[in-house]
Amino acid sequence: MWTSGGEKKNLMNDALTDLSRLSLNQATTQHCSVREAAAGCVRAGIPFIGLWRDKVAATGLRESARIVRDAGLHVSSLCRGGWFPAATAAERLAHIDDNRRAIDEASELGTDLLVLVCGPASDRDIDAARAQVAEGIAAIAPYAAERGVRLGIEPLHPMFAGDRSVIVTLAEANQLAAQFSPEQVGVVIDVYHVWWDPDVYHQIALAADRIFGFHVNDWLAPPPDILKGRGMMGDGVIELRRLRHAVEAAGYTGPIEVEIFNQDLWDRLGDEILDLMCSRYLNHV
Amino acid sequence: MWTSGGEKKNLMNDALTDLSRLSLNQATTQHCSVREAAAGCVRAGIPFIGLWRDKVAATGLRESARIVRDAGLHVSSLCRGGWFPAATAAERLAHIDDNRRAIDEASELGTDLLVLVCGPASDRDIDAARAQVAEGIAAIAPYAAERGVRLGIEPLHPMFAGDRSVIVTLAEANQLAAQFSPEQVGVVIDVYHVWWDPDVYHQIALAADRIFGFHVNDWLAPPPDILKGRGMMGDGVIELRRLRHAVEAAGYTGPIEVEIFNQDLWDRLGDEILDLMCSRYLNHV
C-alpha cells in the first residue's frame, strides 16, 4: 500500500510503455471466432490471447491450437473451469469430469492456466456450496498437476454470488488456494471483481506468488447492466494503475488480460475494439 | 455461527409468530404517500414505519409527524442521511448541513434513528472518500447526540461502491462506528447488502450492541435490475432466518424493516404489497 502522497504520485506516473504484456481475453471480442481474434491480435501487435472454451469448441480444439500457434500468439489462459456446487453427488461428479476436460483442453492449447469461476449454490446454503468448491478443486488438482496446468481461482464480484460464484472476495480465494501447493493453485485478480474491497491491497500482498493472472477493464458508475455493463479502461472509477502496481509489488509480472463484457463494445468492429483497447491500456493501466 | 446441523435446523424452525416487530420501510411502497402508507400499516396490523425524507417533504414534516402519531405507528427510522464525500470542502460542508436537517427531521418525526448511506467517491480515490465519510460522521455526531438521534451506518452492497456508498462491508461499518460511542453511532444491517459476505456472521457478532436496525428482503438470482431488482422475502437465495437469528444472538430485538426496491412490486396496489409482505415475513424471516 502507498503510505505517502509522494510515493503514490510517483508510482501513478509509472505507465506501461509497450504492449509486451497485453492479452486479449476473447470475452472482449465476443462476436469474433478464434481465427478472427487471433488475426486481430497479430494486426494490433498484441502478443497474448486468453481463450474461452465455447469459442474453442466452435472452431475445434486442434484447429484453435494450430491457429494461435501459427499466429505466434501465447495463450495466457483458458476460461473457464469451476462451477463446482450442485444439488447431488452425481451432478458434482459430472462437473469434475467437465473440469478434467477443460484441463486437457488447456494443455492442448498450450496454456498452463485454467481460470476457475467457482459456481453458485444450488440452494440457499452458501456455506455448503463453499465447501463443495473446496472439494471440487481438491478433486481436480492432481489431474491438473500431471498435465502442467495451474488452477487460478477468480473471485467474482459479490453481485454474482447468487448465480455465478460463491467465492466473492480475494481473501476467500487466497484462503482456498492456501490449501494447495503454490505451484498448483493460485488466484486470478480481475479489477472489476475486487476494486471495491477495503481489504484488497492487503489481500494482493498476501496473494504474492500465487497470483496467476491479472485482468483489467473498468467499473462504470452506475453500471448500465449487471453482466454486460463493464467499462473500457479509463471510462470508470477503478484505480487501475494503483492495482497494477500492487500486483507487481506482490511479484506478478505476467500477462495482463483485458476482459470486458459490454454490449456496446461488442457491437463495434473487432479491429476498432483492439485499437481502443491498446491505447487505453497504455494510457490507463 | 451454527456449528452443528442439528442446532442449525432447530433454529431454522424458530419462526416469528406475530407482526409485533414488523416495519414497513416506505421504499417498499414507493408510490404511496406518507398518509397512504400509514393507513395501509394500520389496516395490515403493522406497528412500525420507516420513513423517507423525500416522501416526508412531499407531505410536509409536521403533517407527516401528525399522521404517523395519530395512526398509532412508531417510526423505526428515517432514511436517509450520509452522502458525505465531495470534491470540495464547500460541498462537503453543504452535505453536513443537510445531515443536520435530516437529524432535526428525525427528531420531529419521533424516531431516534437516522440511517446513513455514506455516498460515493467524487473521483477515483476511494480511500480519500472513506476518510471523508469518517470526517462527516464526526462532524454531525455531537449534533445528533444533542437531539437524541442515533446514526446508523448502512453498508451497501459492493455493486453500489461506484455511485452510492464507499462503505460496502459490515466490517468497514463496524470499524467506522467503533470510532464513536455505542449509544451514538452504530450499524444498520440490510440482508441484501451483506448476505454474500463470507465474514458476515462474525461481523454481526462483533457489531453486538451497535446494531441499530435490521432490514429484510431477498436476493433474486440473477437480479433483474441493479437498483430496482430486489426480491420479496422467500423469492431469492438469502438465508433470512439464519441472519435474523444471528442479529438476535448479537442482542438486537428491535423492529425489522422490509425495504424492497422492485418495479414489479411497486406496480401493485399498496394493500396487496402489505398483505404479501406480512405473510412472507411470518413464513420466511
XYZ file of C-alpha atoms in Angstrom:
570
model
C 0.000 0.000 0.000
C 1.144 3.540 -0.680
C 1.905 5.259 2.547
C 2.787 8.718 1.356
C 1.302 11.049 -1.212
C 4.660 11.475 -2.913
C 5.275 7.786 -3.296
C 1.775 7.253 -4.596
C 2.121 10.024 -7.137
C 5.410 8.716 -8.490
C 4.112 5.222 -8.897
C 0.948 6.539 -10.522
C 3.098 8.047 -13.234
C 4.790 4.763 -13.993
C 2.806 3.813 -17.108
C 3.281 0.768 -19.303
C 5.371 1.720 -22.336
C 4.646 -1.140 -24.732
C 2.196 -3.961 -25.397
C 4.548 -6.787 -24.416
C 2.320 -7.956 -21.533
C -1.060 -7.285 -23.151
C -3.525 -10.125 -23.672
C -6.876 -10.063 -25.412
C -9.358 -12.072 -23.406
C -11.805 -13.349 -26.008
C -14.793 -12.148 -23.996
C -13.844 -8.623 -25.123
C -14.471 -9.507 -28.767
C -17.491 -11.664 -28.113
C -18.576 -11.948 -31.726
C -15.173 -12.932 -33.153
C -14.103 -16.511 -33.756
C -10.733 -17.792 -32.559
C -9.362 -17.182 -36.072
C -10.707 -13.606 -36.246
C -9.486 -12.755 -32.751
C -6.030 -14.222 -33.410
C -5.662 -12.319 -36.687
C -6.768 -9.124 -34.945
C -4.129 -9.603 -32.232
C -1.420 -10.037 -34.868
C -2.518 -6.840 -36.664
C -2.651 -4.887 -33.379
C 0.646 -6.217 -32.034
C -0.946 -7.969 -29.070
C 1.242 -10.937 -28.047
C -1.163 -12.882 -25.800
C -4.685 -14.207 -26.078
C -6.988 -15.613 -23.392
C -9.307 -18.206 -24.907
C -12.843 -19.291 -23.989
C -13.941 -22.898 -24.201
C -17.149 -22.235 -26.123
C -15.291 -20.391 -28.875
C -12.556 -23.019 -28.962
C -15.238 -25.703 -29.302
C -16.906 -23.789 -32.139
C -13.623 -23.692 -34.083
C -12.401 -27.096 -32.928
C -9.755 -27.748 -30.281
C -6.880 -28.808 -32.567
C -7.665 -26.172 -35.138
C -7.781 -23.469 -32.438
C -4.421 -24.648 -31.082
C -2.968 -24.546 -34.586
C -4.368 -21.065 -35.320
C -2.900 -19.411 -32.247
C 0.424 -21.258 -32.650
C 0.733 -20.294 -36.311
C -0.125 -16.700 -35.398
C 2.772 -16.673 -32.959
C 0.479 -15.892 -30.040
C 0.920 -17.117 -26.477
C -2.228 -18.338 -24.746
C -2.349 -16.598 -21.376
C -5.264 -18.630 -20.031
C -8.309 -20.715 -20.784
C -11.693 -19.598 -19.423
C -13.110 -21.409 -17.667
C -13.338 -24.344 -15.321
C -15.135 -24.350 -11.990
C -18.884 -24.343 -11.374
C -18.437 -26.973 -8.669
C -21.525 -26.865 -6.405
C -24.593 -28.905 -7.293
C -27.563 -30.465 -5.542
C -26.459 -34.083 -5.977
C -23.189 -36.012 -5.796
C -23.776 -37.271 -9.343
C -24.015 -33.726 -10.672
C -20.893 -32.690 -8.782
C -19.020 -35.631 -10.316
C -20.195 -34.583 -13.764
C -18.824 -31.103 -13.092
C -15.481 -32.591 -12.063
C -15.365 -34.587 -15.297
C -16.019 -31.398 -17.215
C -13.181 -29.681 -15.358
C -10.855 -32.522 -16.323
C -11.818 -31.954 -19.957
C -11.083 -28.251 -19.506
C -7.633 -29.135 -18.145
C -6.979 -31.336 -21.191
C -8.067 -28.513 -23.462
C -5.778 -26.015 -21.709
C -2.874 -28.396 -22.151
C -3.658 -28.910 -25.857
C -3.954 -25.143 -26.381
C -0.519 -24.591 -24.878
C -1.526 -22.616 -21.799
C -0.597 -23.501 -18.240
C -3.549 -21.650 -16.683
C -7.171 -22.667 -16.302
C -9.324 -19.920 -14.784
C -11.891 -21.163 -12.256
C -15.261 -19.458 -11.849
C -16.420 -21.453 -8.883
C -20.189 -21.514 -9.341
C -23.274 -20.586 -7.299
C -25.039 -22.555 -4.575
C -27.732 -24.916 -5.774
C -29.996 -23.729 -2.941
C -29.786 -21.196 -0.099
C -26.901 -22.904 1.733
C -23.903 -20.781 0.733
C -21.595 -22.404 3.325
C -22.245 -25.856 1.879
C -21.582 -24.532 -1.618
C -18.277 -23.060 -0.474
C -17.285 -26.435 0.951
C -18.231 -28.068 -2.370
C -15.929 -25.651 -4.186
C -13.005 -26.694 -1.990
C -13.841 -30.354 -2.572
C -14.080 -29.800 -6.316
C -10.690 -28.113 -6.541
C -9.145 -30.899 -4.457
C -10.640 -33.440 -6.858
C -9.083 -31.883 -9.970
C -5.775 -30.509 -8.648
C -3.738 -33.735 -9.058
C -5.080 -34.223 -12.593
C -4.114 -30.659 -13.481
C -0.655 -31.073 -11.936
C 0.037 -34.148 -14.076
C -0.725 -32.103 -17.188
C 1.233 -28.995 -16.212
C -1.889 -26.847 -15.847
C -2.283 -24.460 -12.921
C -5.687 -23.605 -11.466
C -6.471 -19.917 -10.949
C -9.388 -19.174 -8.622
C -11.072 -15.969 -9.773
C -13.152 -14.370 -7.052
C -16.163 -12.723 -8.705
C -17.880 -9.534 -7.647
C -20.406 -10.148 -4.829
C -23.226 -9.226 -7.220
C -22.600 -12.629 -8.839
C -22.833 -14.554 -5.540
C -26.329 -15.812 -6.366
C -25.790 -17.087 -9.884
C -22.081 -17.422 -10.742
C -19.686 -17.761 -7.825
C -19.925 -18.197 -4.082
C -16.251 -17.134 -3.957
C -16.577 -13.352 -3.909
C -13.549 -11.904 -2.147
C -9.832 -12.174 -2.739
C -9.453 -13.120 0.942
C -11.654 -16.157 0.353
C -9.799 -17.104 -2.832
C -6.471 -16.758 -1.032
C -7.656 -18.992 1.801
C -8.903 -21.593 -0.658
C -5.668 -21.529 -2.651
C -3.611 -21.867 0.529
C -4.963 -25.392 0.936
C -2.888 -26.417 -2.103
C 0.659 -26.078 -3.401
C 1.508 -22.576 -4.700
C 2.732 -24.129 -7.944
C -0.680 -25.685 -8.473
C -3.469 -23.432 -7.209
C -3.490 -19.644 -7.086
C -5.741 -16.686 -7.816
C -6.728 -14.621 -10.827
C -7.338 -10.996 -9.922
C -9.809 -9.084 -12.057
C -10.017 -5.424 -11.066
C -13.758 -5.367 -11.782
C -14.405 -8.011 -9.144
C -12.174 -6.686 -6.355
C -11.740 -2.912 -6.678
C -14.441 -2.074 -4.095
C -12.852 -4.174 -1.324
C -11.378 -2.168 1.585
C -9.023 -5.116 2.128
C -7.888 -5.532 -1.487
C -4.333 -4.168 -1.235
C -3.638 -6.241 1.848
C -5.004 -9.333 0.139
C -2.994 -8.696 -3.037
C 0.151 -8.558 -0.897
C -0.868 -11.822 0.794
C -1.516 -13.490 -2.577
C 2.133 -12.861 -3.582
C 3.477 -15.831 -5.554
C 0.004 -17.230 -6.051
C -1.139 -14.508 -8.449
C -1.562 -16.442 -11.701
C -3.411 -13.819 -13.724
C -4.453 -10.158 -13.783
C -7.498 -8.862 -15.677
C -8.301 -5.232 -16.404
C -11.391 -3.276 -17.527
C -13.312 -0.595 -15.627
C -16.332 -0.015 -13.400
C -18.878 2.391 -14.854
C -20.789 4.318 -12.215
C -23.553 3.296 -12.246
C -23.085 0.139 -14.344
C -25.520 0.061 -17.299
C -26.048 -3.696 -16.889
C -25.140 -6.372 -14.356
C -23.479 -8.808 -16.760
C -22.754 -6.788 -19.888
C -22.030 -3.391 -18.373
C -18.269 -3.422 -17.822
C -16.305 -0.443 -18.980
C -13.209 0.091 -21.135
C -10.176 1.151 -19.098
C -10.385 4.863 -18.349
C -14.172 5.099 -18.607
C -14.854 4.221 -14.966
C -13.767 4.720 -11.393
C -11.242 1.931 -10.754
C -7.710 2.912 -9.702
C -6.231 0.716 -12.421
C -2.618 1.794 -12.188
C -2.579 1.518 -8.412
C -3.925 -2.024 -8.630
C -1.406 -2.983 -11.316
C 1.436 -1.642 -9.213
C 0.124 -3.613 -6.243
C 0.087 -6.932 -8.117
C 3.554 -6.151 -9.464
C 4.809 -5.319 -5.977
C 3.434 -8.727 -4.945
C 5.591 -10.330 -7.629
C 3.315 -10.723 -10.660
C 4.885 -9.720 -13.970
C 2.844 -11.914 -16.326
C 0.263 -11.116 -18.992
C -2.426 -8.520 -18.386
C -5.709 -9.642 -19.898
C -8.348 -7.192 -20.990
C -11.720 -8.806 -20.319
C -14.778 -6.655 -20.990
C -18.365 -7.832 -21.142
C -20.124 -4.900 -22.749
C -22.839 -4.988 -25.364
C -21.999 -1.572 -26.830
C -18.375 -2.611 -27.237
C -19.339 -5.947 -28.773
C -21.392 -4.117 -31.380
C -18.211 -2.498 -32.753
C -15.795 -3.986 -35.289
C -13.101 -6.266 -33.861
C -10.163 -4.120 -35.034
C -11.768 -0.995 -33.571
C -12.128 -2.735 -30.222
C -8.481 -3.831 -30.266
C -7.175 -0.383 -31.237
C -9.140 1.262 -28.444
C -8.052 -1.407 -26.007
C -4.358 -0.906 -26.845
C -4.435 2.869 -26.427
C -6.452 2.694 -23.197
C -4.079 0.025 -21.887
C -1.079 2.296 -22.374
C -2.824 5.382 -21.012
C -4.721 3.991 -18.026
C -3.362 0.646 -16.807
C -22.418 -19.264 13.782
C -24.184 -22.604 13.845
C -21.692 -25.333 14.429
C -23.857 -28.404 14.075
C -26.542 -29.439 11.631
C -28.989 -30.209 14.423
C -28.591 -26.857 16.078
C -28.971 -25.089 12.756
C -32.139 -26.995 11.940
C -33.786 -26.206 15.258
C -33.038 -22.534 14.983
C -34.223 -22.506 11.378
C -37.615 -23.648 12.629
C -37.895 -20.777 15.053
C -40.221 -18.547 13.025
C -41.682 -15.202 14.014
C -45.215 -15.713 15.305
C -46.683 -12.227 15.068
C -46.149 -8.835 13.436
C -45.060 -7.030 16.611
C -41.591 -6.222 15.241
C -42.550 -5.598 11.615
C -41.866 -2.252 9.990
C -42.813 -1.030 6.531
C -39.916 0.844 5.032
C -41.560 3.333 2.698
C -39.294 2.343 -0.189
C -41.379 -0.840 -0.447
C -44.498 1.147 -1.320
C -42.737 3.664 -3.487
C -45.874 5.189 -4.970
C -47.708 5.721 -1.672
C -47.691 8.972 0.257
C -47.000 9.041 3.994
C -50.756 9.142 4.596
C -51.466 6.171 2.306
C -48.613 4.121 3.730
C -49.626 4.855 7.324
C -53.251 3.912 6.653
C -52.102 0.708 4.991
C -49.978 -0.205 8.001
C -52.963 0.302 10.307
C -55.176 -1.935 8.120
C -52.480 -4.628 7.933
C -51.617 -4.529 11.639
C -48.042 -3.339 11.042
C -46.860 -1.374 14.099
C -43.750 0.365 12.684
C -42.971 2.511 9.674
C -39.601 3.594 8.274
C -39.935 6.977 6.575
C -38.066 8.545 3.648
C -37.175 12.213 3.600
C -38.474 12.874 0.081
C -41.908 11.495 0.925
C -41.973 13.341 4.236
C -41.090 16.558 2.384
C -43.883 15.944 -0.143
C -46.454 15.643 2.670
C -44.818 18.205 4.930
C -42.738 17.468 8.018
C -45.271 18.436 10.714
C -48.153 16.875 8.851
C -46.192 13.626 8.402
C -45.362 13.555 12.106
C -49.036 14.114 12.941
C -50.228 11.402 10.530
C -47.995 8.654 11.912
C -48.665 9.707 15.520
C -52.435 9.753 15.002
C -52.218 6.347 13.330
C -50.516 4.997 16.429
C -47.438 3.970 14.465
C -43.870 4.017 15.741
C -41.277 5.407 13.359
C -38.438 2.875 13.250
C -36.071 5.063 11.240
C -35.654 7.931 8.835
C -33.895 7.300 5.504
C -31.503 8.854 4.920
C -28.541 10.948 5.873
C -24.996 10.436 4.660
C -23.600 11.132 1.190
C -20.538 12.716 2.753
C -17.741 12.700 0.113
C -17.447 15.561 -2.347
C -14.804 17.209 -4.469
C -14.611 20.442 -2.481
C -14.692 21.434 1.184
C -17.637 23.724 0.458
C -19.671 20.853 -0.956
C -18.775 18.650 1.987
C -19.958 21.369 4.367
C -23.219 21.645 2.452
C -23.685 17.885 2.885
C -23.066 18.213 6.614
C -25.711 20.942 6.818
C -28.137 18.667 5.031
C -27.375 15.890 7.514
C -28.133 18.266 10.366
C -31.508 18.984 8.771
C -32.104 15.234 8.499
C -31.345 14.883 12.220
C -33.864 17.628 13.012
C -36.450 15.882 10.852
C -35.832 12.537 12.575
C -36.347 14.194 15.937
C -39.565 15.901 14.794
C -40.878 12.601 13.387
C -40.307 10.866 16.705
C -37.624 8.414 15.659
C -34.255 8.027 17.315
C -32.560 6.548 14.218
C -31.198 8.237 11.120
C -29.926 5.752 8.521
C -26.688 6.808 6.819
C -25.965 5.878 3.201
C -22.444 7.180 3.094
C -22.068 8.218 -0.552
C -19.656 7.520 -3.422
C -16.242 8.994 -4.148
C -16.266 12.150 -6.228
C -13.371 10.775 -8.279
C -11.289 7.559 -8.392
C -9.789 7.970 -4.911
C -11.860 5.580 -2.798
C -9.528 5.835 0.214
C -9.957 9.603 0.358
C -13.728 9.198 0.105
C -13.704 6.745 3.002
C -11.775 9.250 5.085
C -14.338 11.928 4.165
C -17.113 9.655 5.408
C -15.420 9.329 8.797
C -14.950 13.108 8.939
C -18.583 13.677 8.009
C -19.904 11.402 10.732
C -17.615 13.045 13.281
C -18.989 16.430 12.214
C -22.640 15.501 12.814
C -22.412 13.065 15.754
C -22.489 15.716 18.524
C -25.446 17.475 16.880
C -27.309 14.164 16.675
C -26.493 13.327 20.296
C -27.968 16.619 21.490
C -31.235 15.757 19.735
C -31.447 12.127 20.884
C -30.925 10.780 17.376
C -28.593 7.829 16.756
C -26.696 7.407 13.490
C -26.896 4.004 11.794
C -24.222 3.353 9.159
C -25.707 1.089 6.500
C -23.036 -0.694 4.479
C -24.336 -1.060 0.921
C -23.719 -3.934 -1.456
C -20.354 -3.573 -3.267
C -22.229 -3.106 -6.540
C -23.108 0.364 -5.237
C -19.486 1.294 -4.437
C -19.232 3.500 -7.529
C -22.381 5.550 -7.170
C -23.908 5.238 -3.689
C -21.581 4.197 -0.888
C -17.884 3.604 -0.447
C -18.800 1.741 2.763
C -19.568 -1.722 1.400
C -18.866 -4.271 4.129
C -20.171 -4.717 7.634
C -16.534 -4.957 8.781
C -15.921 -1.454 7.477
C -19.134 -0.105 9.031
C -18.201 -1.709 12.358
C -14.748 -0.149 12.269
C -16.216 3.258 11.463
C -18.817 3.006 14.210
C -16.161 1.949 16.733
C -14.666 5.441 16.487
C -17.752 6.762 18.304
C -19.824 5.995 21.396
C -22.036 2.885 21.031
C -25.017 4.960 22.129
C -24.443 7.343 19.256
C -23.172 5.553 16.174
C -23.917 2.007 15.101
C -24.819 -0.037 12.043
C -27.945 -0.894 10.095
C -27.796 -4.381 8.641
C -29.737 -4.995 5.433
C -29.592 -8.644 4.355
C -29.486 -7.609 0.692
C -26.237 -5.736 1.193
C -24.375 -8.273 3.357
C -25.646 -11.808 2.655
C -22.792 -12.676 0.234
C -20.038 -11.861 2.727
C -18.050 -14.889 3.993
C -17.360 -12.846 7.124
C -20.936 -11.705 7.790
C -21.780 -13.872 10.831
C -18.520 -12.977 12.503
C -19.133 -9.283 11.834
C -22.721 -9.461 13.099
C -21.396 -10.921 16.357
C -18.819 -8.130 16.549
C -21.488 -5.476 15.906
C -23.359 -6.616 19.036
C -24.841 -3.608 20.878
C -24.231 -1.364 17.888
C -26.900 -2.957 15.706
C -29.453 -0.151 15.371
C -31.586 -1.602 12.587
C -32.273 -4.750 10.569
C -33.717 -4.725 7.041
C -35.073 -7.719 5.149
C -35.938 -8.508 1.515
C -34.335 -11.098 -0.783
C -31.699 -11.544 -3.485
C -33.109 -12.782 -6.776
C -30.625 -14.873 -8.756
C -29.816 -13.274 -11.073
C -31.189 -9.858 -10.069
C -33.447 -8.405 -12.788
C -32.095 -4.891 -12.183
C -29.263 -3.309 -10.203
C -31.327 -0.759 -8.310
C -34.929 -1.943 -8.637
C -34.432 -5.702 -8.672
C -34.699 -6.694 -5.021
C -36.910 -9.608 -4.150
C -39.737 -10.231 -1.690
C -38.693 -12.485 1.186
C -38.790 -16.100 0.060
C -38.284 -15.388 -3.632
C -34.493 -15.406 -3.506
C -31.441 -17.126 -2.081
C -30.742 -15.283 1.180
C -30.713 -17.329 4.406
C -33.108 -14.861 6.024
C -33.892 -16.764 9.184
C -30.267 -17.579 9.852
C -29.362 -13.898 9.528
C -32.237 -12.841 11.792
C -31.150 -15.338 14.426
C -27.594 -14.034 14.157
C -28.613 -10.407 14.792
C -30.813 -11.564 17.663
C -27.947 -13.606 19.120
C -25.895 -10.408 18.920
C -28.539 -8.659 21.022
C -30.835 -6.918 18.538
C -34.539 -7.278 19.266
C -35.824 -4.111 17.607
C -38.000 -3.509 14.550
C -37.446 -5.474 11.357
C -37.918 -3.231 8.346
C -38.965 -4.606 4.986
C -37.229 -2.500 2.341
C -37.720 -3.609 -1.260
C -36.816 -1.644 -4.367
C -38.640 -3.533 -7.093
C -40.529 -2.076 -10.020
C -42.877 -5.067 -10.396
C -43.802 -4.818 -6.733
C -44.274 -1.048 -6.937
C -46.740 -1.564 -9.776
C -49.106 -3.432 -7.422
C -51.685 -1.894 -5.073
C -50.386 -0.796 -1.680
C -52.620 -3.144 0.344
C -51.601 -6.095 -1.834
C -47.955 -5.318 -1.196
C -48.521 -5.129 2.551
C -50.516 -8.373 2.709
C -47.832 -10.225 0.771
C -45.123 -8.674 2.905
C -46.826 -9.763 6.147
C -47.266 -13.375 5.086
C -43.743 -13.659 3.696
C -42.388 -12.084 6.885
C -44.022 -14.756 9.023
C -43.057 -17.614 6.708
C -39.509 -16.693 5.728
C -37.873 -14.231 8.139
